[in-house]
């Protein structure tokens, strides 16, 4: 017990009382087993062989860190779980890889994690104001009161030098929060949250982006300058005096998404609630028009027919990957290798991790196309495949999140190559692929991400307008598995995937609505509670 | 700031930071006004004349005590609001008069108040165990950790004597909590809460009643012995050694309701969730059968064709009300008057406040009839009217809640006499009708109850299976008023009552479902968002 606990008088008295009243060890063990058994059931996931065993380890860490117990606390998603001290317990963007999984098993935990962010909205608004911005600027690293805690220096153990660290420029963390609000509400139908705290959070993040964008009359486009994307190896242009890059594609596309979704949400709000929000935030009609304009005209850079990671990425030098590998062996931490040589990744077309390709993780293909179309660009399958190929050859995978995202994206674009990345994602911690970092704590985002890779990545599961859409991409190496979901009031919905088809079963539940299942070929089935359906799929 | 605040690091640092960053007084005043303006809008209630002015005062105290701010705290409903120190801030059953009002304006506050009770469920289970009972025994008075804090002695200032206080025997407080869980979920459609914390709470309260009831083979009925009902003037049979009374009708009927609703809820739970609950609570089939049996065979005593307040109430002596009034003037606090004379209310058919009649406050006429029918009794209109008359003549109104309940009940049974009690409820605090108690703090339950008297009492508003049922009983003294509601995702639903009819308007809200309005004569209308409807009513 601590003095922060609810429902106690004094922590010492509460602790003594609890110990005094505790039943004997056998009874405690039995209730412990029941509680864990129930957690496992809510997150049931049957995947065969080695992958299945690893996924259960990942599930264990997720459940241990973020259970219905934590939903009662004011806590965020710690990057290393409750397992190690790296990152000093700070909260990053990792929840982007965690909440989509939790939404479909422990929605109360997702809601609590989003509420944690909402409680720090005022602090994020203060940070924006201090930086001369509007809206809410969520910190890249934070804890306790939600202030920016990102280090300003970091050590390269290879060179022994302390170097400036500009990663606080990763303002895209705000879009991750907005994305999670939307995803949570789609998965649960929780319009109470969406219309209150959710809308307040999204509105201030949208406002930040609209204010942060500047109009470039030459381009006829809005630009977001001086930021960093997910790829932390690039923090400035070569020889630039100031840190930051312009028009990171991931940042701009997700910012456009936040603006478009927030406008849509504002239109859908019950009128009296919209009035409250507008009044509290002094949101004017002119501002909404600006949002609409920015959401359609943010600059998305391209070069050689592929999306540029940022403006000018294509002008950087090509890295001699093979030469470096020969000289240094493992070059995942390319930043340290180059800096020790007196060089910098800023000069090269070389990324730490998925950056542009994160777009394929966040958005199903049709949604991504629509987003680009709204921005005035045609992103056809060929263009996306070229982009995937381009970055595949220019990424060092210096983050455990990178294999995950590549596996997810390649399962749709280049199925034969996907498994190697999925496997890398699976082995990130058990094989300590980042070379010594697991000892400082497991990587919770990557762990939850692998669970979601099976749950949403390979099934193409998407919830839209109250329907469960499935667009499976069975990998030869992982084509038969099953799991259960909690979905809009239904518990224990069972999804079984086999090479030949899909099986969906809904347990009896006192006359709730059926679940609408939609497949990409247009088949739709309403599965009544207490029944199941089989949907044959074409062979891979 | 305190160390219990979320989203801070240290209270002192947080306080200094907040003060340092605060805008100037004009800006603070403006945002304060906006915030209050929005609270008033969410609780809009237009009632003409003096009654309207008093209701706004009541609304002020409710909003000040229980606003969206308090929804973020671990707090219950303090009996005297945030206004006075009487009852030492303890939490009683008053939320029974507060939540039904809040449900339709600030559901997030209701949910938080129910969560406050759920956090103390373990403590209530401990209390039951310590008393040799099963399930959860919620305390009559509590604070902080949820332990029983009811005084064991109280002072009669008239006699100067300290007397034993048995009011902790008011176990009916648990049924009030279960009732509020159900009402909240009906009003909001929040099945997530109902199926998790709500179901856990209801289950343990139902279990308490089934365990507390003992089978009487002579009667062929279950009995609940040794308790107190809402009427605190009766705490024992005359000359009995032990405190408590048998088969308090209010306690038994509400216990039967809790058992029946919990059984219904268990049947409707999604199967995997029911399995979890059954497993955690070791709920057996035999126990469910017992609940079913107890819910149908709890003993409800009658005498002279009226419901007895408890077994043997009809055998008590009749009080000489007129003689006492002549001698003592105000005899609301009959307990003190009699004790000072060496007598006790336990000898008389004389109640402090509505006790049996509380049933007419909690249950609409049709539901009350059905409850009695389930218990094997016919409660026709004449029988209920006899019961109302009987207790009307035997109640001293020593609680501010009494006028409220009588006004509510009489509006349906004896319209001409209702207003005098409504007025008493309205004037409880502004005229300090209990003689000096308002100075120690306003009576929040009675204040919120008067708001709900207009909102649900006089309109007959009831939410069942997702429909808004209205069965207005316009009083000649209060027949034209209007108010807004928040209802299942709709905000600002406007209800206007006039002597000739009813007007319901639903604001535009982005394509939500229409609201189904039902009248007792069978008329049903689906009111689409952005439209309104007029429903003529027969004259009074």
mmCIF file of N, CA, C and O in Angstrom, chain A residues 302-370:
data_model
loop_
_atom_site.group_PDB
_atom_site.id
_atom_site.type_symbol
_atom_site.label_atom_id
_atom_site.label_comp_id
_atom_site.label_asym_id
_atom_site.label_seq_id
_atom_site.Cartn_x
_atom_site.Cartn_y
_atom_site.Cartn_z
ATOM 1 N N UNK A 302 8.273 13.366 -52.258
ATOM 2 C CA UNK A 302 8.539 12.143 -53.027
ATOM 3 C C UNK A 302 9.889 12.297 -53.731
ATOM 4 O O UNK A 302 10.331 13.415 -54.001
ATOM 5 N N UNK A 303 10.540 11.195 -54.037
ATOM 6 C CA UNK A 303 11.707 11.212 -54.933
ATOM 7 C C UNK A 303 11.776 9.858 -55.618
ATOM 8 O O UNK A 303 11.401 8.836 -55.030
ATOM 9 N N UNK A 304 12.217 9.818 -56.818
ATOM 10 C CA UNK A 304 12.339 8.575 -57.602
ATOM 11 C C UNK A 304 11.087 7.708 -57.504
ATOM 12 O O UNK A 304 11.176 6.477 -57.408
ATOM 13 N N UNK A 305 9.915 8.367 -57.465
ATOM 14 C CA UNK A 305 8.667 7.598 -57.435
ATOM 15 C C UNK A 305 8.367 6.925 -56.103
ATOM 16 O O UNK A 305 7.465 6.090 -56.020
ATOM 17 N N UNK A 306 9.125 7.255 -55.049
ATOM 18 C CA UNK A 306 8.804 6.715 -53.720
ATOM 19 C C UNK A 306 8.572 7.872 -52.755
ATOM 20 O O UNK A 306 9.012 9.004 -52.984
ATOM 21 N N UNK A 307 7.864 7.567 -51.675
ATOM 22 C CA UNK A 307 7.654 8.579 -50.635
ATOM 23 C C UNK A 307 9.004 8.852 -49.983
ATOM 24 O O UNK A 307 9.711 7.912 -49.603
ATOM 25 N N UNK A 308 9.368 10.121 -49.844
ATOM 26 C CA UNK A 308 10.622 10.456 -49.165
ATOM 27 C C UNK A 308 10.413 10.423 -47.661
ATOM 28 O O UNK A 308 9.411 10.944 -47.171
ATOM 29 N N UNK A 309 11.369 9.877 -46.952
ATOM 30 C CA UNK A 309 11.241 9.853 -45.490
ATOM 31 C C UNK A 309 11.080 11.279 -44.959
ATOM 32 O O UNK A 309 10.312 11.520 -44.033
ATOM 33 N N UNK A 310 11.807 12.203 -45.569
ATOM 34 C CA UNK A 310 11.602 13.631 -45.297
ATOM 35 C C UNK A 310 12.090 14.385 -46.518
ATOM 36 O O UNK A 310 12.710 13.792 -47.424
ATOM 37 N N UNK A 311 11.838 15.652 -46.566
ATOM 38 C CA UNK A 311 12.259 16.466 -47.702
ATOM 39 C C UNK A 311 13.786 16.401 -47.802
ATOM 40 O O UNK A 311 14.496 16.718 -46.847
ATOM 41 N N UNK A 312 14.278 15.927 -48.946
ATOM 42 C CA UNK A 312 15.722 15.878 -49.146
ATOM 43 C C UNK A 312 16.356 14.540 -48.818
ATOM 44 O O UNK A 312 17.573 14.376 -49.000
ATOM 45 N N UNK A 313 15.574 13.591 -48.346
ATOM 46 C CA UNK A 313 16.146 12.281 -47.997
ATOM 47 C C UNK A 313 16.855 11.676 -49.211
ATOM 48 O O UNK A 313 17.946 11.115 -49.096
ATOM 49 N N UNK A 314 16.224 11.832 -50.379
ATOM 50 C CA UNK A 314 16.769 11.252 -51.601
ATOM 51 C C UNK A 314 18.076 11.895 -52.056
ATOM 52 O O UNK A 314 18.796 11.338 -52.886
ATOM 53 N N UNK A 315 18.366 13.073 -51.500
ATOM 54 C CA UNK A 315 19.615 13.746 -51.877
ATOM 55 C C UNK A 315 20.792 13.303 -51.015
ATOM 56 O O UNK A 315 21.939 13.682 -51.294
ATOM 57 N N UNK A 316 20.501 12.557 -49.947
ATOM 58 C CA UNK A 316 21.599 12.123 -49.076
ATOM 59 C C UNK A 316 22.411 11.047 -49.786
ATOM 60 O O UNK A 316 21.946 10.409 -50.738
ATOM 61 N N UNK A 317 23.616 10.850 -49.284
ATOM 62 C CA UNK A 317 24.496 9.846 -49.890
ATOM 63 C C UNK A 317 23.974 8.443 -49.612
ATOM 64 O O UNK A 317 23.240 8.219 -48.648
ATOM 65 N N UNK A 318 24.341 7.501 -50.482
ATOM 66 C CA UNK A 318 24.020 6.101 -50.217
ATOM 67 C C UNK A 318 25.103 5.544 -49.302
ATOM 68 O O UNK A 318 26.283 5.874 -49.431
ATOM 69 N N UNK A 319 24.684 4.704 -48.386
ATOM 70 C CA UNK A 319 25.621 4.117 -47.438
ATOM 71 C C UNK A 319 26.239 2.848 -48.035
ATOM 72 O O UNK A 319 25.553 2.104 -48.746
ATOM 73 N N UNK A 320 27.470 2.586 -47.734
ATOM 74 C CA UNK A 320 28.099 1.335 -48.156
ATOM 75 C C UNK A 320 27.797 0.270 -47.099
ATOM 76 O O UNK A 320 28.609 -0.014 -46.218
ATOM 77 N N UNK A 321 26.587 -0.289 -47.191
ATOM 78 C CA UNK A 321 26.118 -1.241 -46.173
ATOM 79 C C UNK A 321 27.051 -2.443 -46.059
ATOM 80 O O UNK A 321 27.419 -2.858 -44.971
ATOM 81 N N UNK A 322 27.421 -2.978 -47.244
ATOM 82 C CA UNK A 322 28.242 -4.196 -47.222
ATOM 83 C C UNK A 322 29.618 -3.923 -46.623
ATOM 84 O O UNK A 322 30.103 -4.692 -45.797
ATOM 85 N N UNK A 323 30.187 -2.790 -47.035
ATOM 86 C CA UNK A 323 31.515 -2.440 -46.522
ATOM 87 C C UNK A 323 31.497 -2.275 -45.004
ATOM 88 O O UNK A 323 32.366 -2.791 -44.292
ATOM 89 N N UNK A 324 30.472 -1.609 -44.521
ATOM 90 C CA UNK A 324 30.372 -1.401 -43.073
ATOM 91 C C UNK A 324 30.196 -2.717 -42.332
ATOM 92 O O UNK A 324 30.783 -2.938 -41.278
ATOM 93 N N UNK A 325 29.345 -3.579 -42.901
ATOM 94 C CA UNK A 325 29.103 -4.884 -42.256
ATOM 95 C C UNK A 325 30.388 -5.697 -42.205
ATOM 96 O O UNK A 325 30.666 -6.363 -41.212
ATOM 97 N N UNK A 326 31.154 -5.632 -43.311
ATOM 98 C CA UNK A 326 32.427 -6.369 -43.318
ATOM 99 C C UNK A 326 33.338 -5.849 -42.205
ATOM 100 O O UNK A 326 33.956 -6.618 -41.487
ATOM 101 N N UNK A 327 33.353 -4.528 -42.069
ATOM 102 C CA UNK A 327 34.278 -3.968 -41.100
ATOM 103 C C UNK A 327 33.801 -4.117 -39.648
ATOM 104 O O UNK A 327 34.586 -4.292 -38.738
ATOM 105 N N UNK A 328 32.442 -4.005 -39.449
ATOM 106 C CA UNK A 328 31.954 -3.914 -38.070
ATOM 107 C C UNK A 328 31.051 -5.055 -37.615
ATOM 108 O O UNK A 328 30.673 -5.093 -36.442
ATOM 109 N N UNK A 329 30.693 -5.951 -38.522
ATOM 110 C CA UNK A 329 29.773 -7.018 -38.099
ATOM 111 C C UNK A 329 28.366 -6.459 -37.953
ATOM 112 O O UNK A 329 27.789 -5.951 -38.919
ATOM 113 N N UNK A 330 27.819 -6.516 -36.748
ATOM 114 C CA UNK A 330 26.455 -6.041 -36.496
ATOM 115 C C UNK A 330 26.414 -4.512 -36.577
ATOM 116 O O UNK A 330 27.086 -3.824 -35.811
ATOM 117 N N UNK A 331 25.631 -4.010 -37.539
ATOM 118 C CA UNK A 331 25.559 -2.541 -37.645
ATOM 119 C C UNK A 331 24.147 -2.012 -37.379
ATOM 120 O O UNK A 331 23.741 -0.982 -37.899
ATOM 121 N N UNK A 332 23.396 -2.767 -36.550
ATOM 122 C CA UNK A 332 22.087 -2.234 -36.163
ATOM 123 C C UNK A 332 22.246 -0.839 -35.580
ATOM 124 O O UNK A 332 21.511 0.074 -35.912
ATOM 125 N N UNK A 333 23.188 -0.692 -34.645
ATOM 126 C CA UNK A 333 23.395 0.633 -34.036
ATOM 127 C C UNK A 333 24.394 1.419 -34.882
ATOM 128 O O UNK A 333 25.478 1.783 -34.461
ATOM 129 N N UNK A 334 23.936 1.664 -36.124
ATOM 130 C CA UNK A 334 24.700 2.381 -37.121
ATOM 131 C C UNK A 334 25.152 3.756 -36.628
ATOM 132 O O UNK A 334 26.231 4.243 -36.985
ATOM 133 N N UNK A 335 24.290 4.382 -35.809
ATOM 134 C CA UNK A 335 24.621 5.710 -35.291
ATOM 135 C C UNK A 335 25.939 5.674 -34.498
ATOM 136 O O UNK A 335 26.799 6.517 -34.673
ATOM 137 N N UNK A 336 26.072 4.641 -33.669
ATOM 138 C CA UNK A 336 27.279 4.546 -32.838
ATOM 139 C C UNK A 336 28.494 4.189 -33.687
ATOM 140 O O UNK A 336 29.578 4.735 -33.495
ATOM 141 N N UNK A 337 28.273 3.277 -34.642
ATOM 142 C CA UNK A 337 29.364 2.857 -35.514
ATOM 143 C C UNK A 337 29.914 4.064 -36.280
ATOM 144 O O UNK A 337 31.124 4.316 -36.295
ATOM 145 N N UNK A 338 29.008 4.836 -36.882
ATOM 146 C CA UNK A 338 29.446 5.971 -37.699
ATOM 147 C C UNK A 338 30.058 7.075 -36.840
ATOM 148 O O UNK A 338 31.095 7.641 -37.178
ATOM 149 N N UNK A 339 29.422 7.366 -35.724
ATOM 150 C CA UNK A 339 29.919 8.462 -34.887
ATOM 151 C C UNK A 339 31.320 8.138 -34.373
ATOM 152 O O UNK A 339 32.195 9.021 -34.302
ATOM 153 N N UNK A 340 31.555 6.878 -34.031
ATOM 154 C CA UNK A 340 32.883 6.471 -33.558
ATOM 155 C C UNK A 340 33.936 6.672 -34.651
ATOM 156 O O UNK A 340 35.124 6.890 -34.377
ATOM 157 N N UNK A 341 33.445 6.611 -35.912
ATOM 158 C CA UNK A 341 34.338 6.844 -37.057
ATOM 159 C C UNK A 341 34.427 8.326 -37.424
ATOM 160 O O UNK A 341 34.978 8.672 -38.479
ATOM 161 N N UNK A 342 33.823 9.200 -36.626
ATOM 162 C CA UNK A 342 33.821 10.622 -36.942
ATOM 163 C C UNK A 342 32.805 10.980 -38.023
ATOM 164 O O UNK A 342 32.850 12.066 -38.600
ATOM 165 N N UNK A 343 31.879 10.060 -38.291
ATOM 166 C CA UNK A 343 30.862 10.287 -39.330
ATOM 167 C C UNK A 343 29.495 10.413 -38.645
ATOM 168 O O UNK A 343 29.403 10.415 -37.415
ATOM 169 N N UNK A 344 28.429 10.513 -39.429
ATOM 170 C CA UNK A 344 27.069 10.602 -38.863
ATOM 171 C C UNK A 344 26.052 10.036 -39.845
ATOM 172 O O UNK A 344 26.189 10.243 -41.065
ATOM 173 N N UNK A 345 25.030 9.348 -39.351
ATOM 174 C CA UNK A 345 23.992 8.832 -40.255
ATOM 175 C C UNK A 345 23.243 9.963 -40.970
ATOM 176 O O UNK A 345 22.590 9.714 -41.989
ATOM 177 N N UNK A 346 23.311 11.175 -40.426
ATOM 178 C CA UNK A 346 22.599 12.283 -41.061
ATOM 179 C C UNK A 346 23.011 12.471 -42.527
ATOM 180 O O UNK A 346 22.268 13.046 -43.307
ATOM 181 N N UNK A 347 24.184 11.983 -42.879
ATOM 182 C CA UNK A 347 24.657 12.148 -44.256
ATOM 183 C C UNK A 347 24.087 11.112 -45.217
ATOM 184 O O UNK A 347 24.211 11.260 -46.427
ATOM 185 N N UNK A 348 23.476 10.048 -44.659
ATOM 186 C CA UNK A 348 23.138 8.897 -45.511
ATOM 187 C C UNK A 348 21.648 8.591 -45.575
ATOM 188 O O UNK A 348 20.883 8.905 -44.667
ATOM 189 N N UNK A 349 21.281 7.889 -46.653
ATOM 190 C CA UNK A 349 19.938 7.321 -46.759
ATOM 191 C C UNK A 349 19.925 6.008 -45.981
ATOM 192 O O UNK A 349 19.947 4.927 -46.570
ATOM 193 N N UNK A 350 19.930 6.133 -44.675
ATOM 194 C CA UNK A 350 20.022 4.949 -43.819
ATOM 195 C C UNK A 350 19.195 5.199 -42.565
ATOM 196 O O UNK A 350 19.468 6.147 -41.824
ATOM 197 N N UNK A 351 18.178 4.345 -42.341
ATOM 198 C CA UNK A 351 17.247 4.576 -41.230
ATOM 199 C C UNK A 351 17.466 3.569 -40.121
ATOM 200 O O UNK A 351 17.828 2.420 -40.359
ATOM 201 N N UNK A 352 17.202 4.018 -38.920
ATOM 202 C CA UNK A 352 17.272 3.121 -37.765
ATOM 203 C C UNK A 352 16.162 2.085 -37.816
ATOM 204 O O UNK A 352 16.333 0.941 -37.456
ATOM 205 N N UNK A 353 14.980 2.520 -38.248
ATOM 206 C CA UNK A 353 13.792 1.672 -38.125
ATOM 207 C C UNK A 353 12.737 2.145 -39.108
ATOM 208 O O UNK A 353 12.883 3.182 -39.732
ATOM 209 N N UNK A 354 11.677 1.360 -39.194
ATOM 210 C CA UNK A 354 10.566 1.725 -40.072
ATOM 211 C C UNK A 354 10.128 3.156 -39.765
ATOM 212 O O UNK A 354 9.873 3.487 -38.614
ATOM 213 N N UNK A 355 10.039 3.976 -40.777
ATOM 214 C CA UNK A 355 9.618 5.365 -40.590
ATOM 215 C C UNK A 355 8.477 5.606 -41.578
ATOM 216 O O UNK A 355 7.305 5.530 -41.205
ATOM 217 N N UNK A 356 8.785 5.769 -42.869
ATOM 218 C CA UNK A 356 7.704 5.835 -43.864
ATOM 219 C C UNK A 356 6.815 4.592 -43.751
ATOM 220 O O UNK A 356 5.580 4.679 -43.803
ATOM 221 N N UNK A 357 7.441 3.427 -43.572
ATOM 222 C CA UNK A 357 6.657 2.183 -43.589
ATOM 223 C C UNK A 357 5.720 2.037 -42.404
ATOM 224 O O UNK A 357 4.794 1.230 -42.431
ATOM 225 N N UNK A 358 5.939 2.829 -41.353
ATOM 226 C CA UNK A 358 4.981 2.878 -40.244
ATOM 227 C C UNK A 358 3.569 3.186 -40.748
ATOM 228 O O UNK A 358 2.584 2.801 -40.113
ATOM 229 N N UNK A 359 3.487 3.909 -41.866
ATOM 230 C CA UNK A 359 2.166 4.241 -42.418
ATOM 231 C C UNK A 359 1.396 2.974 -42.784
ATOM 232 O O UNK A 359 0.175 2.920 -42.656
ATOM 233 N N UNK A 360 2.146 1.964 -43.255
ATOM 234 C CA UNK A 360 1.497 0.697 -43.606
ATOM 235 C C UNK A 360 1.125 -0.125 -42.392
ATOM 236 O O UNK A 360 0.312 -1.054 -42.481
ATOM 237 N N UNK A 361 1.724 0.217 -41.259
ATOM 238 C CA UNK A 361 1.335 -0.438 -40.010
ATOM 239 C C UNK A 361 0.062 0.199 -39.458
ATOM 240 O O UNK A 361 -0.850 -0.482 -39.005
ATOM 241 N N UNK A 362 -0.019 1.522 -39.509
ATOM 242 C CA UNK A 362 -1.170 2.220 -38.910
ATOM 243 C C UNK A 362 -2.437 2.124 -39.742
ATOM 244 O O UNK A 362 -3.536 2.079 -39.207
ATOM 245 N N UNK A 363 -2.253 2.146 -41.084
ATOM 246 C CA UNK A 363 -3.441 2.274 -41.925
ATOM 247 C C UNK A 363 -3.579 1.086 -42.871
ATOM 248 O O UNK A 363 -2.645 0.767 -43.607
ATOM 249 N N UNK A 364 -4.755 0.454 -42.894
ATOM 250 C CA UNK A 364 -5.005 -0.589 -43.889
ATOM 251 C C UNK A 364 -4.854 0.025 -45.285
ATOM 252 O O UNK A 364 -5.043 1.240 -45.461
ATOM 253 N N UNK A 365 -4.541 -0.804 -46.302
ATOM 254 C CA UNK A 365 -4.229 -0.269 -47.633
ATOM 255 C C UNK A 365 -5.260 0.732 -48.167
ATOM 256 O O UNK A 365 -4.880 1.790 -48.666
ATOM 257 N N UNK A 366 -6.537 0.418 -48.026
ATOM 258 C CA UNK A 366 -7.551 1.313 -48.600
ATOM 259 C C UNK A 366 -7.550 2.662 -47.885
ATOM 260 O O UNK A 366 -7.690 3.717 -48.511
ATOM 261 N N UNK A 367 -7.360 2.631 -46.572
ATOM 262 C CA UNK A 367 -7.365 3.882 -45.816
ATOM 263 C C UNK A 367 -6.143 4.730 -46.168
ATOM 264 O O UNK A 367 -6.237 5.964 -46.284
ATOM 265 N N UNK A 368 -5.014 4.067 -46.358
ATOM 266 C CA UNK A 368 -3.794 4.798 -46.702
ATOM 267 C C UNK A 368 -3.941 5.471 -48.073
ATOM 268 O O UNK A 368 -3.583 6.638 -48.250
ATOM 269 N N UNK A 369 -4.513 4.734 -49.011
ATOM 270 C CA UNK A 369 -4.753 5.317 -50.345
ATOM 271 C C UNK A 369 -5.659 6.538 -50.237
ATOM 272 O O UNK A 369 -5.420 7.573 -50.866
ATOM 273 N N UNK A 370 -6.720 6.402 -49.439
ATOM 274 C CA UNK A 370 -7.672 7.509 -49.304
ATOM 275 C C UNK A 370 -7.002 8.723 -48.661
ATOM 276 O O UNK A 370 -7.263 9.868 -49.051
#
